[in-house]
mmCIF file with all atom_site columns, C-alpha atoms in Angstrom:
data_model
loop_
_atom_site.group_PDB
_atom_site.id
_atom_site.type_symbol
_atom_site.label_atom_id
_atom_site.label_alt_id
_atom_site.label_comp_id
_atom_site.label_asym_id
_atom_site.label_entity_id
_atom_site.label_seq_id
_atom_site.pdbx_PDB_ins_code
_atom_site.Cartn_x
_atom_site.Cartn_y
_atom_site.Cartn_z
_atom_site.occupancy
_atom_site.B_iso_or_equiv
_atom_site.pdbx_formal_charge
_atom_site.auth_seq_id
_atom_site.auth_comp_id
_atom_site.auth_asym_id
_atom_site.auth_atom_id
_atom_site.pdbx_PDB_model_num
ATOM 1   C CA . UNK A 1 1   ? 3.905   -3.223  25.243  1.00 0.00 ? 1   UNK A CA 1
ATOM 2   C CA . UNK A 1 2   ? 6.138   -0.764  23.252  1.00 0.00 ? 2   UNK A CA 1
ATOM 3   C CA . UNK A 1 3   ? 5.915   -3.229  20.215  1.00 0.00 ? 3   UNK A CA 1
ATOM 4   C CA . UNK A 1 4   ? 2.085   -3.096  20.407  1.00 0.00 ? 4   UNK A CA 1
ATOM 5   C CA . UNK A 1 5   ? 2.089   0.678   20.516  1.00 0.00 ? 5   UNK A CA 1
ATOM 6   C CA . UNK A 1 6   ? 4.390   0.776   17.481  1.00 0.00 ? 6   UNK A CA 1
ATOM 7   C CA . UNK A 1 7   ? 1.961   -1.493  15.524  1.00 0.00 ? 7   UNK A CA 1
ATOM 8   C CA . UNK A 1 8   ? -1.068  0.614   16.637  1.00 0.00 ? 8   UNK A CA 1
ATOM 9   C CA . UNK A 1 9   ? 0.652   3.863   15.568  1.00 0.00 ? 9   UNK A CA 1
ATOM 10  C CA . UNK A 1 10  ? 1.650   2.262   12.239  1.00 0.00 ? 10  UNK A CA 1
ATOM 11  C CA . UNK A 1 11  ? -2.038  1.369   11.801  1.00 0.00 ? 11  UNK A CA 1
ATOM 12  C CA . UNK A 1 12  ? -2.700  5.102   11.408  1.00 0.00 ? 12  UNK A CA 1
ATOM 13  C CA . UNK A 1 13  ? -0.231  5.187   8.556   1.00 0.00 ? 13  UNK A CA 1
ATOM 14  C CA . UNK A 1 14  ? -2.054  2.334   6.941   1.00 0.00 ? 14  UNK A CA 1
ATOM 15  C CA . UNK A 1 15  ? -5.385  4.108   7.227   1.00 0.00 ? 15  UNK A CA 1
ATOM 16  C CA . UNK A 1 16  ? -3.810  6.988   5.132   1.00 0.00 ? 16  UNK A CA 1
ATOM 17  C CA . UNK A 1 17  ? -3.274  4.438   2.324   1.00 0.00 ? 17  UNK A CA 1
ATOM 18  C CA . UNK A 1 18  ? -7.140  4.003   1.902   1.00 0.00 ? 18  UNK A CA 1
ATOM 19  C CA . UNK A 1 19  ? -8.007  7.521   0.630   1.00 0.00 ? 19  UNK A CA 1
ATOM 20  C CA . UNK A 1 20  ? -4.665  7.550   -1.456  1.00 0.00 ? 20  UNK A CA 1
ATOM 21  C CA . UNK A 1 21  ? -5.782  4.390   -3.083  1.00 0.00 ? 21  UNK A CA 1
ATOM 22  C CA . UNK A 1 22  ? -9.274  5.615   -3.795  1.00 0.00 ? 22  UNK A CA 1
ATOM 23  C CA . UNK A 1 23  ? -7.965  8.811   -5.255  1.00 0.00 ? 23  UNK A CA 1
ATOM 24  C CA . UNK A 1 24  ? -5.430  6.809   -7.370  1.00 0.00 ? 24  UNK A CA 1
ATOM 25  C CA . UNK A 1 25  ? -8.412  4.789   -8.663  1.00 0.00 ? 25  UNK A CA 1
ATOM 26  C CA . UNK A 1 26  ? -10.243 7.934   -9.617  1.00 0.00 ? 26  UNK A CA 1
ATOM 27  C CA . UNK A 1 27  ? -7.162  9.262   -11.367 1.00 0.00 ? 27  UNK A CA 1
ATOM 28  C CA . UNK A 1 28  ? -6.961  6.077   -13.282 1.00 0.00 ? 28  UNK A CA 1
ATOM 29  C CA . UNK A 1 29  ? -10.598 5.842   -14.305 1.00 0.00 ? 29  UNK A CA 1
ATOM 30  C CA . UNK A 1 30  ? -11.224 9.396   -15.004 1.00 0.00 ? 30  UNK A CA 1
ATOM 31  C CA . UNK A 1 31  ? -7.852  10.752  -16.367 1.00 0.00 ? 31  UNK A CA 1
ATOM 32  C CA . UNK A 1 32  ? -5.366  7.922   -17.349 1.00 0.00 ? 32  UNK A CA 1
ATOM 33  C CA . UNK A 1 33  ? -7.892  5.607   -19.217 1.00 0.00 ? 33  UNK A CA 1
ATOM 34  C CA . UNK A 1 34  ? -9.041  8.775   -21.280 1.00 0.00 ? 34  UNK A CA 1
ATOM 35  C CA . UNK A 1 35  ? -5.435  9.740   -22.275 1.00 0.00 ? 35  UNK A CA 1
ATOM 36  C CA . UNK A 1 36  ? -3.644  6.358   -22.435 1.00 0.00 ? 36  UNK A CA 1
ATOM 37  C CA . UNK A 1 37  ? -6.259  3.953   -22.653 1.00 0.00 ? 37  UNK A CA 1
ATOM 38  C CA . UNK A 1 38  ? -7.375  1.058   -20.089 1.00 0.00 ? 38  UNK A CA 1
ATOM 39  C CA . UNK A 1 39  ? -4.612  -1.360  -20.961 1.00 0.00 ? 39  UNK A CA 1
ATOM 40  C CA . UNK A 1 40  ? -2.006  1.068   -20.105 1.00 0.00 ? 40  UNK A CA 1
ATOM 41  C CA . UNK A 1 41  ? -3.734  2.914   -17.374 1.00 0.00 ? 41  UNK A CA 1
ATOM 42  C CA . UNK A 1 42  ? -3.963  -0.264  -15.171 1.00 0.00 ? 42  UNK A CA 1
ATOM 43  C CA . UNK A 1 43  ? -0.190  -0.945  -14.745 1.00 0.00 ? 43  UNK A CA 1
ATOM 44  C CA . UNK A 1 44  ? 0.749   2.771   -14.645 1.00 0.00 ? 44  UNK A CA 1
ATOM 45  C CA . UNK A 1 45  ? -1.956  3.158   -11.801 1.00 0.00 ? 45  UNK A CA 1
ATOM 46  C CA . UNK A 1 46  ? -0.368  0.249   -9.919  1.00 0.00 ? 46  UNK A CA 1
ATOM 47  C CA . UNK A 1 47  ? 3.204   1.895   -10.260 1.00 0.00 ? 47  UNK A CA 1
ATOM 48  C CA . UNK A 1 48  ? 1.751   5.268   -9.088  1.00 0.00 ? 48  UNK A CA 1
ATOM 49  C CA . UNK A 1 49  ? -0.112  3.648   -6.114  1.00 0.00 ? 49  UNK A CA 1
ATOM 50  C CA . UNK A 1 50  ? 3.225   1.935   -5.062  1.00 0.00 ? 50  UNK A CA 1
ATOM 51  C CA . UNK A 1 51  ? 4.927   5.302   -5.255  1.00 0.00 ? 51  UNK A CA 1
ATOM 52  C CA . UNK A 1 52  ? 2.263   7.002   -3.292  1.00 0.00 ? 52  UNK A CA 1
ATOM 53  C CA . UNK A 1 53  ? 2.340   4.269   -0.576  1.00 0.00 ? 53  UNK A CA 1
ATOM 54  C CA . UNK A 1 54  ? 5.956   4.744   -0.228  1.00 0.00 ? 54  UNK A CA 1
ATOM 55  C CA . UNK A 1 55  ? 5.745   8.453   0.057   1.00 0.00 ? 55  UNK A CA 1
ATOM 56  C CA . UNK A 1 56  ? 2.991   8.266   2.718   1.00 0.00 ? 56  UNK A CA 1
ATOM 57  C CA . UNK A 1 57  ? 5.210   5.790   4.602   1.00 0.00 ? 57  UNK A CA 1
ATOM 58  C CA . UNK A 1 58  ? 8.323   8.045   4.289   1.00 0.00 ? 58  UNK A CA 1
ATOM 59  C CA . UNK A 1 59  ? 6.375   11.073  5.267   1.00 0.00 ? 59  UNK A CA 1
ATOM 60  C CA . UNK A 1 60  ? 4.425   9.739   8.315   1.00 0.00 ? 60  UNK A CA 1
ATOM 61  C CA . UNK A 1 61  ? 5.784   6.534   9.763   1.00 0.00 ? 61  UNK A CA 1
ATOM 62  C CA . UNK A 1 62  ? 8.988   8.078   11.012  1.00 0.00 ? 62  UNK A CA 1
ATOM 63  C CA . UNK A 1 63  ? 7.154   10.699  12.951  1.00 0.00 ? 63  UNK A CA 1
ATOM 64  C CA . UNK A 1 64  ? 4.875   8.112   14.621  1.00 0.00 ? 64  UNK A CA 1
ATOM 65  C CA . UNK A 1 65  ? 7.073   5.201   15.107  1.00 0.00 ? 65  UNK A CA 1
ATOM 66  C CA . UNK A 1 66  ? 10.534  5.759   16.854  1.00 0.00 ? 66  UNK A CA 1
ATOM 67  C CA . UNK A 1 67  ? 13.330  3.170   17.568  1.00 0.00 ? 67  UNK A CA 1
ATOM 68  C CA . UNK A 1 68  ? 11.847  0.575   15.485  1.00 0.00 ? 68  UNK A CA 1
ATOM 69  C CA . UNK A 1 69  ? 14.361  -2.319  14.723  1.00 0.00 ? 69  UNK A CA 1
ATOM 70  C CA . UNK A 1 70  ? 14.387  -4.409  11.375  1.00 0.00 ? 70  UNK A CA 1
ATOM 71  C CA . UNK A 1 71  ? 12.258  -7.043  12.805  1.00 0.00 ? 71  UNK A CA 1
ATOM 72  C CA . UNK A 1 72  ? 9.711   -4.472  14.071  1.00 0.00 ? 72  UNK A CA 1
ATOM 73  C CA . UNK A 1 73  ? 9.485   -2.791  10.566  1.00 0.00 ? 73  UNK A CA 1
ATOM 74  C CA . UNK A 1 74  ? 9.167   -6.110  8.982   1.00 0.00 ? 74  UNK A CA 1
ATOM 75  C CA . UNK A 1 75  ? 6.240   -6.866  11.445  1.00 0.00 ? 75  UNK A CA 1
ATOM 76  C CA . UNK A 1 76  ? 4.727   -3.613  10.463  1.00 0.00 ? 76  UNK A CA 1
ATOM 77  C CA . UNK A 1 77  ? 5.071   -4.204  6.824   1.00 0.00 ? 77  UNK A CA 1
ATOM 78  C CA . UNK A 1 78  ? 3.518   -7.844  7.168   1.00 0.00 ? 78  UNK A CA 1
ATOM 79  C CA . UNK A 1 79  ? 0.569   -6.401  9.085   1.00 0.00 ? 79  UNK A CA 1
ATOM 80  C CA . UNK A 1 80  ? -0.052  -3.659  6.461   1.00 0.00 ? 80  UNK A CA 1
ATOM 81  C CA . UNK A 1 81  ? 0.127   -6.261  3.613   1.00 0.00 ? 81  UNK A CA 1
ATOM 82  C CA . UNK A 1 82  ? -2.245  -8.680  5.419   1.00 0.00 ? 82  UNK A CA 1
ATOM 83  C CA . UNK A 1 83  ? -4.568  -5.624  6.318   1.00 0.00 ? 83  UNK A CA 1
ATOM 84  C CA . UNK A 1 84  ? -4.359  -4.469  2.509   1.00 0.00 ? 84  UNK A CA 1
ATOM 85  C CA . UNK A 1 85  ? -5.179  -7.872  1.120   1.00 0.00 ? 85  UNK A CA 1
ATOM 86  C CA . UNK A 1 86  ? -8.006  -8.393  3.450   1.00 0.00 ? 86  UNK A CA 1
ATOM 87  C CA . UNK A 1 87  ? -9.463  -4.860  2.895   1.00 0.00 ? 87  UNK A CA 1
ATOM 88  C CA . UNK A 1 88  ? -9.332  -5.340  -0.907  1.00 0.00 ? 88  UNK A CA 1
ATOM 89  C CA . UNK A 1 89  ? -10.950 -8.667  -0.812  1.00 0.00 ? 89  UNK A CA 1
ATOM 90  C CA . UNK A 1 90  ? -13.666 -7.431  1.407   1.00 0.00 ? 90  UNK A CA 1
ATOM 91  C CA . UNK A 1 91  ? -14.192 -4.346  -0.704  1.00 0.00 ? 91  UNK A CA 1
ATOM 92  C CA . UNK A 1 92  ? -14.337 -6.457  -3.786  1.00 0.00 ? 92  UNK A CA 1
ATOM 93  C CA . UNK A 1 93  ? -16.754 -9.039  -2.293  1.00 0.00 ? 93  UNK A CA 1
ATOM 94  C CA . UNK A 1 94  ? -18.974 -6.153  -1.012  1.00 0.00 ? 94  UNK A CA 1
ATOM 95  C CA . UNK A 1 95  ? -18.806 -4.531  -4.394  1.00 0.00 ? 95  UNK A CA 1
ATOM 96  C CA . UNK A 1 96  ? -20.141 -7.829  -6.035  1.00 0.00 ? 96  UNK A CA 1
ATOM 97  C CA . UNK A 1 97  ? -16.759 -9.209  -7.392  1.00 0.00 ? 97  UNK A CA 1
ATOM 98  C CA . UNK A 1 98  ? -16.250 -12.909 -7.369  1.00 0.00 ? 98  UNK A CA 1
ATOM 99  C CA . UNK A 1 99  ? -13.200 -14.604 -5.667  1.00 0.00 ? 99  UNK A CA 1
ATOM 100 C CA . UNK A 1 100 ? -11.988 -15.355 -9.188  1.00 0.00 ? 100 UNK A CA 1
ATOM 101 C CA . UNK A 1 101 ? -12.051 -11.681 -10.174 1.00 0.00 ? 101 UNK A CA 1
ATOM 102 C CA . UNK A 1 102 ? -10.354 -10.829 -6.978  1.00 0.00 ? 102 UNK A CA 1
ATOM 103 C CA . UNK A 1 103 ? -7.586  -13.381 -7.384  1.00 0.00 ? 103 UNK A CA 1
ATOM 104 C CA . UNK A 1 104 ? -7.194  -12.250 -10.986 1.00 0.00 ? 104 UNK A CA 1
ATOM 105 C CA . UNK A 1 105 ? -5.703  -8.975  -9.636  1.00 0.00 ? 105 UNK A CA 1
ATOM 106 C CA . UNK A 1 106 ? -2.744  -10.935 -8.398  1.00 0.00 ? 106 UNK A CA 1
ATOM 107 C CA . UNK A 1 107 ? -1.690  -11.925 -11.889 1.00 0.00 ? 107 UNK A CA 1
ATOM 108 C CA . UNK A 1 108 ? 0.629   -9.317  -13.288 1.00 0.00 ? 108 UNK A CA 1
ATOM 109 C CA . UNK A 1 109 ? 0.325   -10.828 -16.851 1.00 0.00 ? 109 UNK A CA 1
ATOM 110 C CA . UNK A 1 110 ? -3.175  -9.177  -16.965 1.00 0.00 ? 110 UNK A CA 1
ATOM 111 C CA . UNK A 1 111 ? -1.552  -5.752  -16.581 1.00 0.00 ? 111 UNK A CA 1
ATOM 112 C CA . UNK A 1 112 ? -2.654  -5.511  -12.985 1.00 0.00 ? 112 UNK A CA 1
ATOM 113 C CA . UNK A 1 113 ? 0.305   -4.614  -10.724 1.00 0.00 ? 113 UNK A CA 1
ATOM 114 C CA . UNK A 1 114 ? -1.490  -5.363  -7.497  1.00 0.00 ? 114 UNK A CA 1
ATOM 115 C CA . UNK A 1 115 ? 1.414   -7.640  -6.468  1.00 0.00 ? 115 UNK A CA 1
ATOM 116 C CA . UNK A 1 116 ? 3.819   -4.745  -6.828  1.00 0.00 ? 116 UNK A CA 1
ATOM 117 C CA . UNK A 1 117 ? 1.416   -2.571  -4.542  1.00 0.00 ? 117 UNK A CA 1
ATOM 118 C CA . UNK A 1 118 ? 1.411   -5.371  -1.973  1.00 0.00 ? 118 UNK A CA 1
ATOM 119 C CA . UNK A 1 119 ? 5.137   -5.727  -2.050  1.00 0.00 ? 119 UNK A CA 1
ATOM 120 C CA . UNK A 1 120 ? 5.643   -1.969  -1.598  1.00 0.00 ? 120 UNK A CA 1
ATOM 121 C CA . UNK A 1 121 ? 3.257   -2.045  1.227   1.00 0.00 ? 121 UNK A CA 1
ATOM 122 C CA . UNK A 1 122 ? 5.116   -4.799  2.852   1.00 0.00 ? 122 UNK A CA 1
ATOM 123 C CA . UNK A 1 123 ? 8.770   -3.590  2.214   1.00 0.00 ? 123 UNK A CA 1
ATOM 124 C CA . UNK A 1 124 ? 8.287   0.247   2.691   1.00 0.00 ? 124 UNK A CA 1
ATOM 125 C CA . UNK A 1 125 ? 9.052   0.137   6.371   1.00 0.00 ? 125 UNK A CA 1
ATOM 126 C CA . UNK A 1 126 ? 12.018  -2.211  5.977   1.00 0.00 ? 126 UNK A CA 1
ATOM 127 C CA . UNK A 1 127 ? 13.309  0.177   3.238   1.00 0.00 ? 127 UNK A CA 1
ATOM 128 C CA . UNK A 1 128 ? 12.947  3.163   5.589   1.00 0.00 ? 128 UNK A CA 1
ATOM 129 C CA . UNK A 1 129 ? 14.869  1.146   8.280   1.00 0.00 ? 129 UNK A CA 1
ATOM 130 C CA . UNK A 1 130 ? 17.636  0.254   5.793   1.00 0.00 ? 130 UNK A CA 1
ATOM 131 C CA . UNK A 1 131 ? 18.067  3.930   4.918   1.00 0.00 ? 131 UNK A CA 1
ATOM 132 C CA . UNK A 1 132 ? 18.072  4.838   8.606   1.00 0.00 ? 132 UNK A CA 1
ATOM 133 C CA . UNK A 1 133 ? 14.673  6.888   8.393   1.00 0.00 ? 133 UNK A CA 1
ATOM 134 C CA . UNK A 1 134 ? 13.223  5.236   11.391  1.00 0.00 ? 134 UNK A CA 1
#
């Protein structure tokens, strides 16, 4: 029961990623593209979102989830990564993107660092555990 409660509490942290990602997208489209161009803005935005996700995790997760072991932190990260991929895919499909367009985001050679964002989402709880923050 305690494990389920940890996962449910960690869901609150994951929910915080959504407005952060939306604001990051706005920053990319309305500021970064204007100053550094679309080709550079896309990877910079991926790096920024990864940093923001780690910061949100670092600021909130230890306050909500106590006594989590390494396996528990990995479970949280896996749940977050799956939720993120599902949410991004659903949002893309709802917005009219094709499956091919959605999958293209997973190719870092296009400049899209979505894979880095997912890796950060997956590993942030584990990194906090390694540094004894949880």
